Each structure stands twice: as C-alpha cells, then as structure tokens.
C-alpha cells in the first residue's frame, strides 16, 4: 500500500533535519500534539528504528492486522530517510483511528493512553504466535512474542502475604508502562515515586484476599518486585488525579536522572543482573487539564545531543534543559543496547 505524505518547506532551525536524519517535525492535525510527542519518542529509540529501517518488520508483519504498523513504518522511514523539516502523520492517524475510534476525533487525548494503544497495536501486528487479542490482554501469557515484548515488556511479581497464617503467594504480571504515584509535595525525585509504587500495601475490609490455606477472607500485605526488567522501561508520572470529585493536575517537580538509573532496590536479587538505565526520551505536558500542550525531548542516537520536538519545531537543547517540571512520560534505555 502506498502512502502519500505532505511536507513543509525548509525552515531555518538550529541543527535539525537539514543536518541529521531523525530530526523531523510532525504537523499538528488539530489537537494531535499528544500523538506527535509520543511518536517522536518512539521513533527516536535506536532499537525500534533499526528494526523498521532494516526491513525486519516486513517479514514479521501479520497483514490482516498490520495496516497501522505499515503506516507507522512509512512515517518512521520518512522521518529518518527523508530530507524534510517536517512530515504529516495524517496517514497513520487515519488508519490508527479505524482500530481505535476514540483517537479518530481530532480532540485532545491523554498521551499515556495513546502510547499504550500504539504498543498494543504494534504487538498485535508482529506477534509470532497465540490467538488474536486486543486491549489489556494483548501481551498476556501465551499471547506471543514480538519486537514490542522484546524491547518494552517487563515483569512484576506481587508477593501477597496472609496476615493470619503468613503464607506468601506470588502473582506475576507483565507491564510495558509503569504508572508511578507522585508524593504530595512541591518537589520530589523519581526515586521517591518508585519508592511509593513499590512500598508494601495492606489489604483490609473490602480489599481482603481469600486465603487458600485459611479458607476465608483475610487481611494481607502486598508488595511488588521487578522480576524481569525490559530493555526500554517507560515511566508514567501520574500527574492527573481525582480530588473531591474533580480531576486536577499535580504540578510537583519530579527530578529524574539522565544517567545511571538503578532499579536494584526494586528488583528481585535472584533475577537482577545489575543493569543501569539512561534517559532517552521525555513526553512533557504543559498547561492544565483542559488547555494543555504536549511536547517531546529526545536524545539523538548519532549526535548524542538532546532536541526539543514541538510539533513542526525541532530545536537543539542543552542537557540541563531536559530536566523540567512538565515531564509526564520518561523513556529509559538499558546500557548495552
């Protein structure tokens, strides 16, 4: 299938696509900044770029569910192989909207929800085996492996301890995005967000578990542990929260490292292999819930410089500018990949 793209004329920008591939802006199709920011981050990841530009995706493609993946590949190729300052993601938006009608409307959407749907859609297009499933089931046990599971899928183990008999039950769960709570303060660190996510929780009253050994519902504690860390780990900072029946945005400044993110405090000692992570891309959300705007920061795999992607505008930025109080999604890649 041939895709037709619309291109802009050359614009004068510092160190952008006229100098290096992969520094290409995306036209805003009216309230699609959330899509542009996520696509820029995904199309900056070296492992994913290599997979598509090498042509390996074509061999793995399941054509009956591969229209969105084909459009994604065409877009990524134009961003990396074309000689344009910006391209239009209209073809991808159109075919993706057929699979996910909520995103076909040109209204603002949540970038994290869009990201999860894109990963699910690409997984369905490239998975090697297993029956066809969509949505939350898409990457469950037995649903097959794909480039998405190879790069993005990790595994948690929830250790559930009955407080009456002290029996421990482990419940595994796969993930591609970890949604982290933000502590209620003006400034915190990513480490503190991780501490909140992985701290033990007590289940009482209506949240009791049914203990197999006791034969009745019992109070319990539950604690998550990483048993398999992915090559690329994505953190979603939960900035949108409900308070008094109203949804509000948390403006907490979250500090996050650009290098040497250590996940060992949250990982099983039996499975952890001492891998550290470096930040590769960020989706930012500025403004409030009703009038927000998404942008992206991405580290170029060749120049090793950071760039800001604001729809069609692409600008080189210093490392010091990558830390902002608007970070919403953080993409970390494992050293050695």
mmCIF file of C-alpha atoms in Angstrom:
data_model
loop_
_atom_site.group_PDB
_atom_site.id
_atom_site.type_symbol
_atom_site.label_atom_id
_atom_site.label_comp_id
_atom_site.label_asym_id
_atom_site.label_seq_id
_atom_site.Cartn_x
_atom_site.Cartn_y
_atom_site.Cartn_z
ATOM 1 C CA UNK A 1 0.000 0.000 0.000
ATOM 2 C CA UNK A 2 1.390 3.395 -0.963
ATOM 3 C CA UNK A 3 1.151 6.269 1.458
ATOM 4 C CA UNK A 4 1.210 9.910 0.461
ATOM 5 C CA UNK A 5 2.750 12.383 2.870
ATOM 6 C CA UNK A 6 2.605 16.159 2.998
ATOM 7 C CA UNK A 7 5.814 18.030 3.585
ATOM 8 C CA UNK A 8 6.673 21.537 4.680
ATOM 9 C CA UNK A 9 9.208 23.782 3.062
ATOM 10 C CA UNK A 10 12.628 24.106 4.672
ATOM 11 C CA UNK A 11 12.684 26.224 7.805
ATOM 12 C CA UNK A 12 15.660 27.797 9.457
ATOM 13 C CA UNK A 13 16.290 25.816 12.626
ATOM 14 C CA UNK A 14 19.441 25.089 14.540
ATOM 15 C CA UNK A 15 20.921 21.639 13.933
ATOM 16 C CA UNK A 16 17.744 19.946 12.692
ATOM 17 C CA UNK A 17 16.785 17.589 9.880
ATOM 18 C CA UNK A 18 18.741 19.504 7.268
ATOM 19 C CA UNK A 19 21.871 18.280 9.096
ATOM 20 C CA UNK A 20 20.912 14.873 10.533
ATOM 21 C CA UNK A 21 18.244 12.232 9.821
ATOM 22 C CA UNK A 22 15.676 11.593 12.520
ATOM 23 C CA UNK A 23 15.237 15.297 13.347
ATOM 24 C CA UNK A 24 11.933 15.798 11.577
ATOM 25 C CA UNK A 25 8.937 17.713 12.901
ATOM 26 C CA UNK A 26 5.358 16.447 12.739
ATOM 27 C CA UNK A 27 2.454 18.564 11.603
ATOM 28 C CA UNK A 28 -0.325 19.113 14.125
ATOM 29 C CA UNK A 29 -3.575 17.810 12.642
ATOM 30 C CA UNK A 30 -5.595 19.887 15.143
ATOM 31 C CA UNK A 31 -5.217 18.861 18.786
ATOM 32 C CA UNK A 32 -2.850 15.993 17.944
ATOM 33 C CA UNK A 33 0.181 17.219 19.892
ATOM 34 C CA UNK A 34 -0.267 14.208 22.221
ATOM 35 C CA UNK A 35 0.222 11.888 19.231
ATOM 36 C CA UNK A 36 3.182 13.832 17.833
ATOM 37 C CA UNK A 37 5.038 13.793 21.158
ATOM 38 C CA UNK A 38 4.616 10.034 21.631
ATOM 39 C CA UNK A 39 5.549 9.249 18.025
ATOM 40 C CA UNK A 40 8.704 11.365 18.294
ATOM 41 C CA UNK A 41 9.785 9.415 21.383
ATOM 42 C CA UNK A 42 9.098 6.007 19.831
ATOM 43 C CA UNK A 43 10.800 6.986 16.568
ATOM 44 C CA UNK A 44 13.907 8.106 18.450
ATOM 45 C CA UNK A 45 14.556 4.732 20.126
ATOM 46 C CA UNK A 46 17.552 3.119 18.349
ATOM 47 C CA UNK A 47 16.312 -0.457 18.793
ATOM 48 C CA UNK A 48 12.926 0.318 17.227
ATOM 49 C CA UNK A 49 14.418 2.489 14.473
ATOM 50 C CA UNK A 50 16.840 -0.286 13.481
ATOM 51 C CA UNK A 51 14.021 -2.846 13.409
ATOM 52 C CA UNK A 52 11.961 -0.815 10.956
ATOM 53 C CA UNK A 53 14.721 0.637 8.778
ATOM 54 C CA UNK A 54 16.346 -2.792 8.370
ATOM 55 C CA UNK A 55 13.115 -4.164 6.897
ATOM 56 C CA UNK A 56 12.784 -6.906 9.509
ATOM 57 C CA UNK A 57 9.296 -5.650 10.342
ATOM 58 C CA UNK A 58 8.065 -6.658 6.877
ATOM 59 C CA UNK A 59 8.889 -10.316 7.468
ATOM 60 C CA UNK A 60 7.136 -10.415 10.836
ATOM 61 C CA UNK A 61 4.058 -8.426 9.780
ATOM 62 C CA UNK A 62 0.669 -10.082 10.155
ATOM 63 C CA UNK A 63 -1.019 -8.413 7.199
ATOM 64 C CA UNK A 64 -4.581 -8.937 8.446
ATOM 65 C CA UNK A 65 -3.926 -6.587 11.395
ATOM 66 C CA UNK A 66 -0.899 -4.722 10.077
ATOM 67 C CA UNK A 67 -2.284 -1.553 8.493
ATOM 68 C CA UNK A 68 -1.355 0.699 11.414
ATOM 69 C CA UNK A 69 2.102 -0.878 11.670
ATOM 70 C CA UNK A 70 2.671 -0.304 7.957
ATOM 71 C CA UNK A 71 1.688 3.342 8.301
ATOM 72 C CA UNK A 72 3.972 3.656 11.344
ATOM 73 C CA UNK A 73 6.865 2.194 9.354
ATOM 74 C CA UNK A 74 6.270 4.622 6.471
ATOM 75 C CA UNK A 75 6.209 7.556 8.887
ATOM 76 C CA UNK A 76 9.374 6.454 10.678
ATOM 77 C CA UNK A 77 11.151 5.947 7.343
ATOM 78 C CA UNK A 78 10.256 9.451 6.181
ATOM 79 C CA UNK A 79 11.461 10.874 9.493
ATOM 80 C CA UNK A 80 14.832 9.095 9.166
ATOM 81 C CA UNK A 81 15.393 8.760 5.417
ATOM 82 C CA UNK A 82 13.548 11.760 4.013
ATOM 83 C CA UNK A 83 15.049 15.210 3.556
ATOM 84 C CA UNK A 84 12.231 17.227 5.034
ATOM 85 C CA UNK A 85 11.929 19.509 8.026
ATOM 86 C CA UNK A 86 8.500 18.093 8.839
ATOM 87 C CA UNK A 87 6.055 15.471 7.628
ATOM 88 C CA UNK A 88 2.376 14.870 8.201
ATOM 89 C CA UNK A 89 1.274 11.894 10.356
ATOM 90 C CA UNK A 90 -2.159 12.049 8.725
ATOM 91 C CA UNK A 91 -2.000 8.583 7.135
ATOM 92 C CA UNK A 92 -1.023 6.943 10.430
ATOM 93 C CA UNK A 93 -3.685 8.926 12.312
ATOM 94 C CA UNK A 94 -6.320 7.805 9.807
ATOM 95 C CA UNK A 95 -5.643 4.056 9.883
ATOM 96 C CA UNK A 96 -4.965 4.017 13.629
ATOM 97 C CA UNK A 97 -8.291 5.761 14.204
ATOM 98 C CA UNK A 98 -10.077 2.926 12.436
ATOM 99 C CA UNK A 99 -8.747 0.487 15.030
ATOM 100 C CA UNK A 100 -9.209 2.901 17.944
ATOM 101 C CA UNK A 101 -12.153 5.179 17.063
ATOM 102 C CA UNK A 102 -11.671 7.369 20.161
ATOM 103 C CA UNK A 103 -8.443 8.673 18.621
ATOM 104 C CA UNK A 104 -10.027 9.368 15.235
ATOM 105 C CA UNK A 105 -11.625 12.513 16.625
ATOM 106 C CA UNK A 106 -9.288 15.479 16.449
ATOM 107 C CA UNK A 107 -9.641 16.343 20.103
ATOM 108 C CA UNK A 108 -7.062 16.313 22.869
ATOM 109 C CA UNK A 109 -6.278 12.917 24.389
ATOM 110 C CA UNK A 110 -4.024 11.536 27.088
ATOM 111 C CA UNK A 111 -0.544 10.739 25.750
ATOM 112 C CA UNK A 112 -0.108 7.743 28.058
ATOM 113 C CA UNK A 113 -3.353 6.143 26.876
ATOM 114 C CA UNK A 114 -2.336 6.703 23.263
ATOM 115 C CA UNK A 115 1.123 5.195 23.913
ATOM 116 C CA UNK A 116 -0.341 2.008 25.399
ATOM 117 C CA UNK A 117 -2.687 1.603 22.425
ATOM 118 C CA UNK A 118 0.163 2.094 19.929
ATOM 119 C CA UNK A 119 2.309 -0.523 21.690
ATOM 120 C CA UNK A 120 -0.639 -2.942 21.775
ATOM 121 C CA UNK A 121 -1.330 -2.346 18.082
ATOM 122 C CA UNK A 122 2.298 -2.902 17.052
ATOM 123 C CA UNK A 123 2.464 -6.034 19.195
ATOM 124 C CA UNK A 124 -0.635 -7.446 17.510
ATOM 125 C CA UNK A 125 0.889 -6.741 14.094
ATOM 126 C CA UNK A 126 4.191 -8.505 14.820
ATOM 127 C CA UNK A 127 3.495 -11.218 17.384
ATOM 128 C CA UNK A 128 4.759 -14.644 16.411
ATOM 129 C CA UNK A 129 2.088 -16.903 17.896
ATOM 130 C CA UNK A 130 -1.027 -17.065 20.049
ATOM 131 C CA UNK A 131 -4.634 -16.253 19.379
ATOM 132 C CA UNK A 132 -5.642 -12.726 18.422
ATOM 133 C CA UNK A 133 -6.316 -10.491 21.407
ATOM 134 C CA UNK A 134 -6.636 -6.759 21.856
ATOM 135 C CA UNK A 135 -6.532 -4.193 24.623
ATOM 136 C CA UNK A 136 -5.305 -5.123 28.071
ATOM 137 C CA UNK A 137 -4.964 -8.799 27.102
ATOM 138 C CA UNK A 138 -2.658 -8.131 24.172
ATOM 139 C CA UNK A 139 0.589 -9.006 25.900
ATOM 140 C CA UNK A 140 -0.686 -11.583 28.379
ATOM 141 C CA UNK A 141 0.772 -15.025 28.944
ATOM 142 C CA UNK A 142 0.601 -17.129 25.814
ATOM 143 C CA UNK A 143 -0.262 -14.224 23.508
ATOM 144 C CA UNK A 144 3.019 -14.497 21.609
ATOM 145 C CA UNK A 145 6.225 -12.541 21.393
ATOM 146 C CA UNK A 146 7.043 -9.554 19.197
ATOM 147 C CA UNK A 147 9.546 -6.735 18.878
ATOM 148 C CA UNK A 148 7.358 -4.901 21.417
ATOM 149 C CA UNK A 149 7.590 -7.628 24.058
ATOM 150 C CA UNK A 150 11.323 -7.996 23.375
ATOM 151 C CA UNK A 151 12.002 -4.291 23.935
ATOM 152 C CA UNK A 152 9.312 -2.981 26.275
ATOM 153 C CA UNK A 153 7.840 -5.833 28.294
ATOM 154 C CA UNK A 154 8.939 -6.377 31.867
ATOM 155 C CA UNK A 155 7.501 -8.490 34.641
ATOM 156 C CA UNK A 156 6.436 -7.755 38.186
ATOM 157 C CA UNK A 157 5.755 -10.250 40.928
ATOM 158 C CA UNK A 158 3.226 -9.274 43.568
ATOM 159 C CA UNK A 159 4.030 -11.060 46.834
ATOM 160 C CA UNK A 160 0.781 -11.414 48.822
ATOM 161 C CA UNK A 161 1.205 -12.366 52.489
ATOM 162 C CA UNK A 162 -1.775 -13.537 54.548
ATOM 163 C CA UNK A 163 -1.551 -11.758 57.909
ATOM 164 C CA UNK A 164 -3.160 -14.694 59.731
ATOM 165 C CA UNK A 165 -1.123 -17.691 58.536
ATOM 166 C CA UNK A 166 1.810 -15.780 56.918
ATOM 167 C CA UNK A 167 1.514 -17.803 53.711
ATOM 168 C CA UNK A 168 3.049 -15.965 50.747
ATOM 169 C CA UNK A 169 1.533 -16.199 47.283
ATOM 170 C CA UNK A 170 3.275 -14.755 44.227
ATOM 171 C CA UNK A 171 1.215 -13.289 41.397
ATOM 172 C CA UNK A 172 3.167 -12.394 38.213
ATOM 173 C CA UNK A 173 2.070 -9.533 35.970
ATOM 174 C CA UNK A 174 3.564 -8.216 32.723
ATOM 175 C CA UNK A 175 3.898 -4.496 32.038
ATOM 176 C CA UNK A 176 5.070 -2.112 29.338
ATOM 177 C CA UNK A 177 4.425 1.149 31.201
ATOM 178 C CA UNK A 178 4.800 1.653 34.961
ATOM 179 C CA UNK A 179 2.405 4.296 36.295
ATOM 180 C CA UNK A 180 4.062 5.912 39.297
ATOM 181 C CA UNK A 181 2.279 7.911 42.015
ATOM 182 C CA UNK A 182 3.706 11.329 42.828
ATOM 183 C CA UNK A 183 4.179 12.224 46.519
ATOM 184 C CA UNK A 184 2.133 15.187 47.734
ATOM 185 C CA UNK A 185 4.827 17.838 47.879
ATOM 186 C CA UNK A 186 6.260 20.583 45.701
ATOM 187 C CA UNK A 187 9.471 18.754 44.794
ATOM 188 C CA UNK A 188 10.352 15.052 44.761
ATOM 189 C CA UNK A 189 12.576 12.618 42.886
ATOM 190 C CA UNK A 190 11.859 9.738 40.524
ATOM 191 C CA UNK A 191 13.366 7.511 43.200
ATOM 192 C CA UNK A 192 10.682 8.667 45.650
ATOM 193 C CA UNK A 193 7.981 7.941 43.076
ATOM 194 C CA UNK A 194 9.408 4.435 42.679
ATOM 195 C CA UNK A 195 9.518 4.051 46.469
ATOM 196 C CA UNK A 196 5.793 4.880 46.611
ATOM 197 C CA UNK A 197 4.953 2.353 43.896
ATOM 198 C CA UNK A 198 6.970 -0.471 45.412
ATOM 199 C CA UNK A 199 6.173 0.088 49.086
ATOM 200 C CA UNK A 200 4.085 -2.662 50.756
ATOM 201 C CA UNK A 201 0.339 -2.079 50.894
ATOM 202 C CA UNK A 202 -2.095 -3.522 53.429
ATOM 203 C CA UNK A 203 -5.376 -5.022 52.186
ATOM 204 C CA UNK A 204 -8.199 -4.877 54.720
ATOM 205 C CA UNK A 205 -12.013 -4.782 54.877
ATOM 206 C CA UNK A 206 -13.437 -4.864 51.332
ATOM 207 C CA UNK A 207 -9.965 -5.423 49.884
ATOM 208 C CA UNK A 208 -9.207 -8.608 51.817
ATOM 209 C CA UNK A 209 -7.865 -11.611 49.929
ATOM 210 C CA UNK A 210 -9.292 -15.100 50.018
ATOM 211 C CA UNK A 211 -6.569 -17.200 51.643
ATOM 212 C CA UNK A 212 -6.495 -20.733 50.283
ATOM 213 C CA UNK A 213 -4.882 -22.094 53.456
ATOM 214 C CA UNK A 214 -7.190 -20.334 55.889
ATOM 215 C CA UNK A 215 -10.248 -20.971 53.734
ATOM 216 C CA UNK A 216 -11.641 -17.485 54.448
ATOM 217 C CA UNK A 217 -11.058 -13.855 53.560
ATOM 218 C CA UNK A 218 -8.119 -12.400 55.468
ATOM 219 C CA UNK A 219 -6.165 -9.170 55.804
ATOM 220 C CA UNK A 220 -2.955 -9.270 53.794
ATOM 221 C CA UNK A 221 0.026 -7.258 52.642
ATOM 222 C CA UNK A 222 1.084 -6.992 49.013
ATOM 223 C CA UNK A 223 4.451 -5.889 47.672
ATOM 224 C CA UNK A 224 5.563 -5.598 44.043
ATOM 225 C CA UNK A 225 9.034 -6.623 42.860
ATOM 226 C CA UNK A 226 10.584 -6.427 39.396
ATOM 227 C CA UNK A 227 11.478 -9.946 38.292
ATOM 228 C CA UNK A 228 12.329 -9.002 34.704
ATOM 229 C CA UNK A 229 13.338 -5.511 33.661
ATOM 230 C CA UNK A 230 12.794 -4.591 29.987
ATOM 231 C CA UNK A 231 15.400 -3.199 27.615
ATOM 232 C CA UNK A 232 13.351 0.005 27.463
ATOM 233 C CA UNK A 233 11.415 0.960 30.583
ATOM 234 C CA UNK A 234 8.720 3.625 30.402
ATOM 235 C CA UNK A 235 7.545 5.509 33.478
ATOM 236 C CA UNK A 236 4.226 7.331 33.535
ATOM 237 C CA UNK A 237 4.121 10.055 36.181
ATOM 238 C CA UNK A 238 0.531 10.187 37.434
ATOM 239 C CA UNK A 239 0.029 13.944 37.240
ATOM 240 C CA UNK A 240 -3.728 13.763 36.751
ATOM 241 C CA UNK A 241 -5.584 12.840 39.939
ATOM 242 C CA UNK A 242 -9.102 12.998 41.352
ATOM 243 C CA UNK A 243 -9.758 15.277 44.306
ATOM 244 C CA UNK A 244 -13.241 15.986 45.674
ATOM 245 C CA UNK A 245 -14.869 14.589 42.510
ATOM 246 C CA UNK A 246 -12.741 16.884 40.343
ATOM 247 C CA UNK A 247 -9.808 15.876 38.192
ATOM 248 C CA UNK A 248 -6.764 18.061 38.707
ATOM 249 C CA UNK A 249 -3.163 18.183 37.573
ATOM 250 C CA UNK A 250 -0.278 17.780 40.006
ATOM 251 C CA UNK A 251 2.398 20.388 39.327
ATOM 252 C CA UNK A 252 5.017 18.660 41.501
ATOM 253 C CA UNK A 253 8.544 18.969 40.151
ATOM 254 C CA UNK A 254 9.911 15.440 39.762
ATOM 255 C CA UNK A 255 13.696 15.184 39.497
ATOM 256 C CA UNK A 256 14.939 12.338 37.315
ATOM 257 C CA UNK A 257 18.472 11.227 36.407
ATOM 258 C CA UNK A 258 19.778 11.403 32.845
ATOM 259 C CA UNK A 259 22.163 8.529 33.518
ATOM 260 C CA UNK A 260 22.701 5.576 35.869
ATOM 261 C CA UNK A 261 19.146 4.898 36.958
ATOM 262 C CA UNK A 262 19.448 1.961 39.348
ATOM 263 C CA UNK A 263 16.464 -0.382 39.675
ATOM 264 C CA UNK A 264 18.161 -2.860 42.012
ATOM 265 C CA UNK A 265 16.254 -1.637 45.141
ATOM 266 C CA UNK A 266 13.009 -2.698 43.445
ATOM 267 C CA UNK A 267 14.210 -5.895 41.785
ATOM 268 C CA UNK A 268 14.449 -9.481 42.859
ATOM 269 C CA UNK A 269 18.045 -10.302 43.819
ATOM 270 C CA UNK A 270 17.621 -13.681 42.126
ATOM 271 C CA UNK A 271 16.737 -12.173 38.727
ATOM 272 C CA UNK A 272 18.522 -8.792 38.729
ATOM 273 C CA UNK A 273 21.635 -8.505 36.520
ATOM 274 C CA UNK A 274 22.961 -5.102 37.640
ATOM 275 C CA UNK A 275 21.782 -3.236 34.548
ATOM 276 C CA UNK A 276 21.536 0.551 34.692
ATOM 277 C CA UNK A 277 19.422 2.811 32.534
ATOM 278 C CA UNK A 278 19.906 6.134 30.770
ATOM 279 C CA UNK A 279 17.165 8.574 29.841
ATOM 280 C CA UNK A 280 16.464 8.658 26.113
ATOM 281 C CA UNK A 281 13.159 10.496 25.659
ATOM 282 C CA UNK A 282 10.566 12.526 27.570
ATOM 283 C CA UNK A 283 6.962 13.462 26.856
ATOM 284 C CA UNK A 284 6.118 16.797 28.515
ATOM 285 C CA UNK A 285 2.697 18.194 29.349
ATOM 286 C CA UNK A 286 2.381 21.921 29.997
ATOM 287 C CA UNK A 287 -0.741 23.805 30.984
ATOM 288 C CA UNK A 288 -3.775 22.413 32.775
ATOM 289 C CA UNK A 289 -6.143 19.544 32.033
ATOM 290 C CA UNK A 290 -8.398 21.449 29.649
ATOM 291 C CA UNK A 291 -5.825 23.578 27.834
ATOM 292 C CA UNK A 292 -2.628 21.553 27.883
ATOM 293 C CA UNK A 293 0.055 21.017 25.258
ATOM 294 C CA UNK A 294 2.380 18.061 24.706
ATOM 295 C CA UNK A 295 5.993 18.260 23.520
ATOM 296 C CA UNK A 296 8.888 15.794 23.475
ATOM 297 C CA UNK A 297 12.585 15.776 24.318
ATOM 298 C CA UNK A 298 14.610 13.089 22.526
ATOM 299 C CA UNK A 299 18.284 12.193 22.528
ATOM 300 C CA UNK A 300 19.603 11.658 19.016
ATOM 301 C CA UNK A 301 21.274 8.271 18.712
ATOM 302 C CA UNK A 302 24.005 9.580 16.384
ATOM 303 C CA UNK A 303 24.816 13.096 17.598
ATOM 304 C CA UNK A 304 24.121 12.229 21.277
ATOM 305 C CA UNK A 305 22.577 15.698 21.617
ATOM 306 C CA UNK A 306 19.129 16.416 23.032
ATOM 307 C CA UNK A 307 16.416 18.019 20.896
ATOM 308 C CA UNK A 308 13.018 19.520 21.645
ATOM 309 C CA UNK A 309 10.139 18.480 19.374
ATOM 310 C CA UNK A 310 7.171 20.854 19.469
ATOM 311 C CA UNK A 311 5.034 19.678 16.539
ATOM 312 C CA UNK A 312 6.904 21.061 13.476
ATOM 313 C CA UNK A 313 9.523 22.905 15.523
ATOM 314 C CA UNK A 314 12.734 20.981 16.225
ATOM 315 C CA UNK A 315 15.387 22.670 18.347
ATOM 316 C CA UNK A 316 18.671 21.535 19.856
ATOM 317 C CA UNK A 317 18.734 21.929 23.653
ATOM 318 C CA UNK A 318 21.454 21.523 26.303
ATOM 319 C CA UNK A 319 21.399 18.559 28.679
ATOM 320 C CA UNK A 320 20.478 20.916 31.513
ATOM 321 C CA UNK A 321 17.177 21.773 29.778
ATOM 322 C CA UNK A 322 15.989 18.152 29.770
ATOM 323 C CA UNK A 323 15.021 18.360 33.451
ATOM 324 C CA UNK A 324 11.654 20.167 33.629
ATOM 325 C CA UNK A 325 8.619 20.269 35.898
ATOM 326 C CA UNK A 326 6.363 19.214 32.997
ATOM 327 C CA UNK A 327 7.681 15.653 32.469
ATOM 328 C CA UNK A 328 4.848 13.153 32.002
ATOM 329 C CA UNK A 329 6.391 10.069 30.340
ATOM 330 C CA UNK A 330 10.026 9.009 30.762
ATOM 331 C CA UNK A 331 11.726 6.544 28.387
ATOM 332 C CA UNK A 332 14.856 4.875 29.777
ATOM 333 C CA UNK A 333 17.068 2.506 27.786
ATOM 334 C CA UNK A 334 19.298 -0.152 29.270
ATOM 335 C CA UNK A 335 23.045 0.184 28.816
ATOM 336 C CA UNK A 336 24.395 -2.289 26.337
ATOM 337 C CA UNK A 337 21.502 -1.899 23.929
#
